XYZ file of C-alpha atoms in Angstrom:
157
model
C 13.078 -7.808 -6.356
C 14.123 -5.848 -3.276
C 12.508 -2.740 -1.833
C 13.974 -0.790 1.061
C 11.430 1.081 3.113
C 13.012 3.982 4.970
C 11.004 4.732 8.110
C 12.240 8.321 8.329
C 10.911 9.074 4.848
C 7.650 7.245 5.513
C 7.229 9.035 8.849
C 7.641 12.331 7.004
C 4.841 11.298 4.637
C 2.616 10.391 7.586
C 3.320 13.733 9.287
C 2.556 15.641 6.078
C -0.672 13.656 5.649
C -1.703 14.348 9.246
C -1.118 18.050 8.714
C -3.372 18.056 5.659
C -6.009 15.893 7.361
C -5.998 18.197 10.378
C -6.792 21.196 8.203
C -9.562 19.445 6.256
C -11.377 17.261 8.794
C -14.653 18.732 9.970
C -17.407 17.266 12.082
C -21.158 17.170 11.394
C -21.542 20.789 12.569
C -18.798 22.052 10.250
C -16.216 22.551 13.003
C -12.610 21.433 12.684
C -12.187 18.041 14.331
C -8.602 18.741 15.341
C -7.043 21.914 16.641
C -3.628 20.716 15.490
C -2.212 17.355 14.532
C 1.494 17.215 15.113
C 3.749 14.394 16.116
C 6.332 15.208 18.725
C 9.233 13.236 20.096
C 6.888 11.243 22.335
C 4.769 10.023 19.403
C 7.585 9.237 16.971
C 8.476 5.831 18.517
C 4.804 4.919 18.267
C 4.834 5.880 14.591
C 7.922 3.689 14.037
C 6.025 0.789 15.628
C 3.097 1.385 13.273
C 5.407 1.392 10.243
C 7.155 -1.788 11.345
C 3.781 -3.476 11.813
C 2.785 -2.304 8.322
C 5.878 -4.011 6.899
C 5.022 -7.214 8.761
C 1.541 -7.086 7.236
C 3.040 -6.520 3.764
C 5.213 -9.589 4.235
C 2.208 -11.629 5.335
C -0.015 -10.408 2.491
C 2.499 -10.718 -0.330
C 4.740 -13.714 0.402
C 7.696 -11.341 0.592
C 10.295 -11.686 3.289
C 12.520 -9.296 5.196
C 16.130 -9.600 4.072
C 17.580 -6.711 6.069
C 16.363 -4.707 9.009
C 17.645 -1.770 11.029
C 15.965 0.603 13.432
C 15.304 3.008 10.561
C 14.561 0.756 7.570
C 13.574 -2.671 6.313
C 14.394 -4.338 3.028
C 11.777 -6.672 1.568
C 12.427 -9.291 -1.068
C 9.481 -10.213 -3.257
C 8.912 -13.350 -5.324
C 10.603 -13.202 -8.703
C 7.631 -14.414 -10.725
C 6.357 -10.923 -11.518
C 7.196 -8.640 -14.409
C 10.224 -6.449 -13.567
C 8.639 -3.526 -15.415
C 6.158 -3.353 -12.528
C 8.860 -2.752 -9.874
C 8.265 1.034 -9.615
C 4.531 0.445 -9.141
C 5.173 -2.240 -6.505
C 7.494 0.126 -4.634
C 4.914 2.930 -4.737
C 2.112 0.681 -3.485
C 4.270 -0.650 -0.628
C 5.087 2.864 0.529
C 1.456 3.992 0.231
C 0.357 0.936 2.215
C 2.759 1.757 5.043
C 1.566 5.367 5.225
C -2.113 4.343 5.167
C -1.494 1.671 7.798
C 0.216 4.209 10.081
C -2.688 6.655 9.598
C -5.194 3.872 10.310
C -3.325 2.937 13.487
C -3.009 6.561 14.568
C -6.689 7.297 14.065
C -7.754 4.087 15.816
C -6.614 5.852 18.993
C -7.253 9.523 18.163
C -10.356 9.580 15.941
C -12.063 6.218 15.399
C -14.451 7.789 12.851
C -11.520 8.303 10.476
C -10.047 4.880 11.141
C -12.397 3.090 8.741
C -11.363 5.239 5.772
C -7.696 4.335 6.161
C -8.464 0.658 6.718
C -10.244 0.733 3.355
C -7.171 2.367 1.803
C -4.976 -0.384 3.251
C -7.213 -3.111 1.858
C -7.212 -1.579 -1.639
C -3.446 -1.126 -1.621
C -2.859 -4.685 -0.398
C -5.053 -5.968 -3.212
C -3.183 -3.860 -5.758
C 0.121 -5.167 -4.441
C -0.976 -8.789 -4.788
C -2.158 -8.167 -8.354
C 1.123 -6.437 -9.267
C 3.319 -9.113 -7.731
C 1.552 -11.911 -9.541
C 1.182 -10.102 -12.853
C 3.302 -11.432 -15.671
C 1.781 -9.076 -18.186
C 3.922 -6.131 -19.207
C 2.387 -2.714 -18.740
C 1.189 -1.292 -22.003
C 1.981 2.141 -23.263
C -0.703 3.844 -25.271
C 0.238 4.510 -28.874
C -2.274 7.336 -29.096
C -0.936 10.842 -28.937
C -1.881 12.832 -25.877
C -4.801 15.168 -26.238
C -3.772 18.593 -27.328
C -5.611 21.736 -26.432
C -5.963 24.486 -28.966
C -6.735 28.053 -28.167
C -8.409 30.420 -30.539
C -7.896 34.098 -29.975
C -10.411 36.432 -31.501
C -10.185 40.161 -31.749
C -13.152 42.434 -31.214
C -11.773 45.164 -33.502
């Protein structure tokens, strides 16, 4: 199985996440921790470095290997012993790992208090990736019908 991780797309996810985090992060006194979190042209190469390091960690954690690399993307090849039905989930976890790793790396410099949260995210995602890669069990689809909501309208007349 091959997954191509596009750094431009992942960087966009990191920027969007930073924007949301900036608006929601408050300190112990209830004040915003950040006036504004934006990444400019000076920070973008740093973000690319973080994403490339995330891919290296994915390779190390999962026994995958890099089959193609450019300045803007990397293609990973994973062992073939997993269930192919899990490929979309593996792709999603890899992308989430890269974004969390970049956030962890960013906050290790900017706000060490937030760093721990994203390291925990990385650990959980790495564990999920390992389980998915080594799972031979097909995902199961529930045969139960989805819950349906009913609405009763009553008249007061």
